[in-house]
Short mmCIF file of C-alpha atoms in Angstrom, two decimals:
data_model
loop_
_atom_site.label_atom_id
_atom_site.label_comp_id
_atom_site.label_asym_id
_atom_site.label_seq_id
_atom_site.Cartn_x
_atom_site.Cartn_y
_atom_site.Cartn_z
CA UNK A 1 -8.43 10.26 -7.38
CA UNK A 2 -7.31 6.71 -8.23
CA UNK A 3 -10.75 5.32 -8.99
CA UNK A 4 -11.11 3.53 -5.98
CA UNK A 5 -13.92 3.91 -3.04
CA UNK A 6 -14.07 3.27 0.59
CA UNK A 7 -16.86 3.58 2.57
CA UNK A 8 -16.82 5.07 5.33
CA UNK A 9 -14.08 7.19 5.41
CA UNK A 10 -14.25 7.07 9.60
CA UNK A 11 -15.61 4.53 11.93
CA UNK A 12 -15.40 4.82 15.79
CA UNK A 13 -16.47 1.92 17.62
CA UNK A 14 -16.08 -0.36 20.99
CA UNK A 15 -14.18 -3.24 21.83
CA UNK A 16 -16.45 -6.31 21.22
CA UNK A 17 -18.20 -4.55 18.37
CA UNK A 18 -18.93 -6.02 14.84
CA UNK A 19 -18.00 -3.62 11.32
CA UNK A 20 -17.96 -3.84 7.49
CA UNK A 21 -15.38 -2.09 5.40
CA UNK A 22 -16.72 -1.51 2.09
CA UNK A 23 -14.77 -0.97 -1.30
CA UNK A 24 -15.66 -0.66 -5.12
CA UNK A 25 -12.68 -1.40 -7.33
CA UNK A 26 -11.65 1.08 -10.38
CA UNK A 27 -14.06 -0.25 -13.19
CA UNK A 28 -13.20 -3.18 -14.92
CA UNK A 29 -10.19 -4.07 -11.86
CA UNK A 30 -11.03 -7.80 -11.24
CA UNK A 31 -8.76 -8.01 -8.45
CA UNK A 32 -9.76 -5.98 -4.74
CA UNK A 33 -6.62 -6.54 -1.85
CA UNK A 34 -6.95 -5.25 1.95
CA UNK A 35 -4.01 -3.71 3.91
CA UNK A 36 -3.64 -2.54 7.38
CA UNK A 37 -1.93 0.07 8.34
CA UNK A 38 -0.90 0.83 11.78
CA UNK A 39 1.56 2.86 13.93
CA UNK A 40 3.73 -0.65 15.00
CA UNK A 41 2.86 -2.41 12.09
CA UNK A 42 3.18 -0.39 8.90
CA UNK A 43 1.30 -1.44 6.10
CA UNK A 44 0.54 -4.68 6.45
CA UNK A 45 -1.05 -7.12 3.48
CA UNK A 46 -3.75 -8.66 4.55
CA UNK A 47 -6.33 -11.01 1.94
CA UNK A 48 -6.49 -10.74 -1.71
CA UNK A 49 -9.56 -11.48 -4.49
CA UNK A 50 -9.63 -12.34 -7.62
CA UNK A 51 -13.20 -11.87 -9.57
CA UNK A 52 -14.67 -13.53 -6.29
CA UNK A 53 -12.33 -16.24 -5.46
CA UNK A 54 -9.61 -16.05 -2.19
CA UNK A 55 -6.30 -15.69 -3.99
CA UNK A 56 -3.63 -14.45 -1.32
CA UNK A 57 -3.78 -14.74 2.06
CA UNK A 58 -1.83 -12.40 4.73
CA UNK A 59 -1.54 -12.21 8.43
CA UNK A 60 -5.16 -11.37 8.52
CA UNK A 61 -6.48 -12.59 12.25
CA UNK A 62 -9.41 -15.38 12.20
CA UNK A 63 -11.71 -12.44 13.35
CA UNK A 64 -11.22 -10.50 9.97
CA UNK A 65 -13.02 -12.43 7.28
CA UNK A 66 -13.56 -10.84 3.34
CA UNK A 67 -15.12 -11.74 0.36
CA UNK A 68 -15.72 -10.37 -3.23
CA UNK A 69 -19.25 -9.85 -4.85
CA UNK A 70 -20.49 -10.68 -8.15
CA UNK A 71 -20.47 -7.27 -9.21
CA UNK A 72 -16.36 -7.34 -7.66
CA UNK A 73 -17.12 -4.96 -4.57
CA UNK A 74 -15.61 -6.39 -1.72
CA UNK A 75 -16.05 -6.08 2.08
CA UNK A 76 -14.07 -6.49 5.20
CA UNK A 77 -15.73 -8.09 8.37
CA UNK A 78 -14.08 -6.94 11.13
CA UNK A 79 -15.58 -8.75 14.88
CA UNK A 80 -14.51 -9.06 18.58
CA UNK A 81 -13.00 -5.37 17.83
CA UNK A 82 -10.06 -4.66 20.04
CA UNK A 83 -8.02 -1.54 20.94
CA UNK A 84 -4.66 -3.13 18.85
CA UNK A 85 -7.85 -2.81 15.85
CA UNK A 86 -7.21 0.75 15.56
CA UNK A 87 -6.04 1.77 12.53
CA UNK A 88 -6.21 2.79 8.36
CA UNK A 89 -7.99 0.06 6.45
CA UNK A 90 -7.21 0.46 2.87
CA UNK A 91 -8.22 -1.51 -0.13
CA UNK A 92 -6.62 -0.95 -3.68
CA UNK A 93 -7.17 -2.94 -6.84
CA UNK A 94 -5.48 -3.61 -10.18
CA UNK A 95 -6.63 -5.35 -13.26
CA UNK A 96 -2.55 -6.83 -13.97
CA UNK A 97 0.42 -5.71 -12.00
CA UNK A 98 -0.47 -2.11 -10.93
CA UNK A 99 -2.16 -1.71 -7.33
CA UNK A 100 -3.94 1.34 -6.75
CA UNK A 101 -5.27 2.42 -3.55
CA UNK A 102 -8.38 4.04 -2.24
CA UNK A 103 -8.43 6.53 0.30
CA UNK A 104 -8.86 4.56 3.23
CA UNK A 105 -11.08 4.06 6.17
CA UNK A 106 -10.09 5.17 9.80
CA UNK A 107 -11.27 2.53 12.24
CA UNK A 108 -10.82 3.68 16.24
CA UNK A 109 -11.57 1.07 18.89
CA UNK A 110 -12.56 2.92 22.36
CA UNK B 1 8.80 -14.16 3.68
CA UNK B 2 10.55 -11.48 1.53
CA UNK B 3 11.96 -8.72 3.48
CA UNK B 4 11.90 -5.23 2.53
CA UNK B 5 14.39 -2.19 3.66
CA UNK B 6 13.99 1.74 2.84
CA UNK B 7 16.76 4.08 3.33
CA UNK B 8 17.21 6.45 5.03
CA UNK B 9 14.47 6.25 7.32
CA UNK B 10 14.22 10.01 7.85
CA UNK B 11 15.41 12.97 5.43
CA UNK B 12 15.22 16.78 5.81
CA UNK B 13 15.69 19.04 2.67
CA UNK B 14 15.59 22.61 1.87
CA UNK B 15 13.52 23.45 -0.97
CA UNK B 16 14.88 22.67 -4.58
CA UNK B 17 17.37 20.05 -3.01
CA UNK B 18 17.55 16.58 -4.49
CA UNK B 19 17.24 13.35 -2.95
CA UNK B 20 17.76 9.71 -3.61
CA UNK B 21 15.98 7.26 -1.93
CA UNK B 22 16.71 3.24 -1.73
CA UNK B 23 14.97 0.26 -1.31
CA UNK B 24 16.36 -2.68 -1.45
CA UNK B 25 14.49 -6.57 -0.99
CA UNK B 26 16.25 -10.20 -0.30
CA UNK B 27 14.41 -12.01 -3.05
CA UNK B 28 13.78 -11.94 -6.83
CA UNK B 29 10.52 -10.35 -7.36
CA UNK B 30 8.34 -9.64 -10.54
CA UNK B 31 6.37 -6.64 -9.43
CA UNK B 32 7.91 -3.03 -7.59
CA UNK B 33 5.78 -0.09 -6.94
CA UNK B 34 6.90 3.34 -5.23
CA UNK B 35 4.08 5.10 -3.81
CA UNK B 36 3.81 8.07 -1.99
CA UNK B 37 1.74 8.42 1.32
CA UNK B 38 1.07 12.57 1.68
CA UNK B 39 0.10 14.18 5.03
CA UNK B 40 -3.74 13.40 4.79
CA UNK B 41 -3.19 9.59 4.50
CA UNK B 42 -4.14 9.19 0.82
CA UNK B 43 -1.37 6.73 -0.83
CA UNK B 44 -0.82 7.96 -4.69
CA UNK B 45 0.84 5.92 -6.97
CA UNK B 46 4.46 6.97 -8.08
CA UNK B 47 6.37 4.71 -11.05
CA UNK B 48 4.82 0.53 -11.32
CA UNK B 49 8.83 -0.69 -12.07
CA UNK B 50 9.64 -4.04 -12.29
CA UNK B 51 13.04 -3.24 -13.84
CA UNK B 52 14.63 -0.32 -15.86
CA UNK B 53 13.85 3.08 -15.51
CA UNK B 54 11.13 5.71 -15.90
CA UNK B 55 10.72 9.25 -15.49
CA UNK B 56 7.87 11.68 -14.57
CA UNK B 57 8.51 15.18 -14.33
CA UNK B 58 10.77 16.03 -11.42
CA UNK B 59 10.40 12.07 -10.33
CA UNK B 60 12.42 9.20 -11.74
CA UNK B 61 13.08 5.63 -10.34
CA UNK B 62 15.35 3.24 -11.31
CA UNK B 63 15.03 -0.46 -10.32
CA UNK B 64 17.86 -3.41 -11.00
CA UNK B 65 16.43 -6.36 -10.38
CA UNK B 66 18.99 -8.47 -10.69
CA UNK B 67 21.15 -6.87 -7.64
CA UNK B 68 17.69 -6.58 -5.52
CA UNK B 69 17.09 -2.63 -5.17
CA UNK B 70 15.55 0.02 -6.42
CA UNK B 71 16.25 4.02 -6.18
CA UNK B 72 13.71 6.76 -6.74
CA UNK B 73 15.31 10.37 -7.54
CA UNK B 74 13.41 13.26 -6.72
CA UNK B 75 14.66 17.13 -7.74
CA UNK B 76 14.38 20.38 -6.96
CA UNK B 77 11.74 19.03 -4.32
CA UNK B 78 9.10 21.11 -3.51
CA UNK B 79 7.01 21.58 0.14
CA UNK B 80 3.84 19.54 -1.49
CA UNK B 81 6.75 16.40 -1.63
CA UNK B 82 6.92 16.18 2.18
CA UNK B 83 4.71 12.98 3.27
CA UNK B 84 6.08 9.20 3.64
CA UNK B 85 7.55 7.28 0.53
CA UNK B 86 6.76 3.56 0.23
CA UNK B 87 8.27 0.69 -1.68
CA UNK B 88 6.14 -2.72 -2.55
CA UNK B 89 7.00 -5.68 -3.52
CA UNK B 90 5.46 -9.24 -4.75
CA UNK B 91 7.31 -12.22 -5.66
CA UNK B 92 6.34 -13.59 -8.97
CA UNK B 93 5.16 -17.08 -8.29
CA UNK B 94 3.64 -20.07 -5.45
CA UNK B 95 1.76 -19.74 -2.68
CA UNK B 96 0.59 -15.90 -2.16
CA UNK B 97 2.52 -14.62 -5.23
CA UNK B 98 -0.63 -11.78 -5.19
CA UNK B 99 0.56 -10.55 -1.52
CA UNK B 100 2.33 -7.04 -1.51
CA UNK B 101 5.25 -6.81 1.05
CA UNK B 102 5.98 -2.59 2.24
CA UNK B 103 9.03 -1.55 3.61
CA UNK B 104 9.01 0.85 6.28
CA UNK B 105 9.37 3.80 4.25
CA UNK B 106 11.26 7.09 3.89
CA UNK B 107 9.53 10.16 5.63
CA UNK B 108 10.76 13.21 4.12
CA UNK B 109 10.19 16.68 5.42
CA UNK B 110 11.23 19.44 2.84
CA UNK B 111 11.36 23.35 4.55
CA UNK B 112 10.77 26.12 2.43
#
């Protein structure tokens, strides 16, 4: 267990929908990151926070949209859901250099 | 951006075999993690290695960042090793300096 939550762990949905990917960092981690990971894609990087501020951006589409809460839980808005969606949403955070990784939500598109 | 590549893409062992695995990236970077992705998903942390080397248990990685690669050794492998092996990168300054760049990783399958 690295510390890290996602909630939920499985979301199926339809194209056109609206969803929020939530994660809680490892205590005292001031920094929350979002990846994608699909089958054609690997693991892709897609926005970074720093104790609430935008700090890296990725190829994250203009439909995704994050942000970071005072108390440094972060969520992913995910709208105009399409089939290419599909895939593992996973957030990690690190407090320096080490990333750790929570265990990921499932997101299908039907 | 910075390109990662993972060798070899595929690898099939028998059970207390040893393997060496490769990843190599086209520009200097401050920051190298090996991670391992098992069959349910769940990505576990392996060595944080910048440079040098470090060992855990049956596990050891190597990383010269001055030539661009890194190597992760793993022996006498067991079935519960089986599952996809990542590297990760980040560059250590500018513009997105925090962004992670994965190779494609190395699945490996080891048979009892």
């Amino acid at each position: 267990d690295s510390g890290v939550t996602q909630t939920p762990k499985h979301l199926i949905t339809a194209t056109g929908q609206r969803v929020t990917l939530r994660c809680s960092p490892r205590s005292g981690d001031l920094s929350v990151y979002w990846y994608q990971q699909s089958l054609d894609q690997g693991l892709q990087f897609l926005i970074q926070y720093y104790n609430g501020e935008e700090r890296a951006k990725g190829n994250i589409l203009e439909r995704f949209s994050a942000q970071q809460f005072p108390d440094l839980h972060s969520e992913l808005n995910l709208s105009s859901l399409e089939l290419g969606d599909s895939a593992l949403y996973f957030c990690a955070s690190s407090v320096a250099n080490e990333q750790f990784f929570g265990p990921g939500t499932r997101l299908t598109v039907l | 951006g910075i390109q990662v590549e993972q060798s070899p893409p595929d690898l099939i062992l028998q059970e207390g075999a040893n393997s060496t695995l490769r990843c190599n990236f086209s520009d200097s970077v401050n920051n190298l993690q090996w991670f391992h992705q098992n069959p349910w998903g769940q990505l576990i942390n392996l060595f944080y290695i910048p440079s040098g080397t470090k060992q855990n248990g049956r596990l050891s990685a190597t990383t010269v960042a001055t030539e661009r690669y890194s190597l992760l050794y793993i022996s006498s492998s067991q079935t519960t090793d089986s599952g996809v092996y990542f590297c990760a990168v980040r560059k250590p300054r500018g513009t997105n300096a925090g962004k992670s760049t994965f190779g494609d990783g190395t699945t490996l399958t080891v048979k009892p």
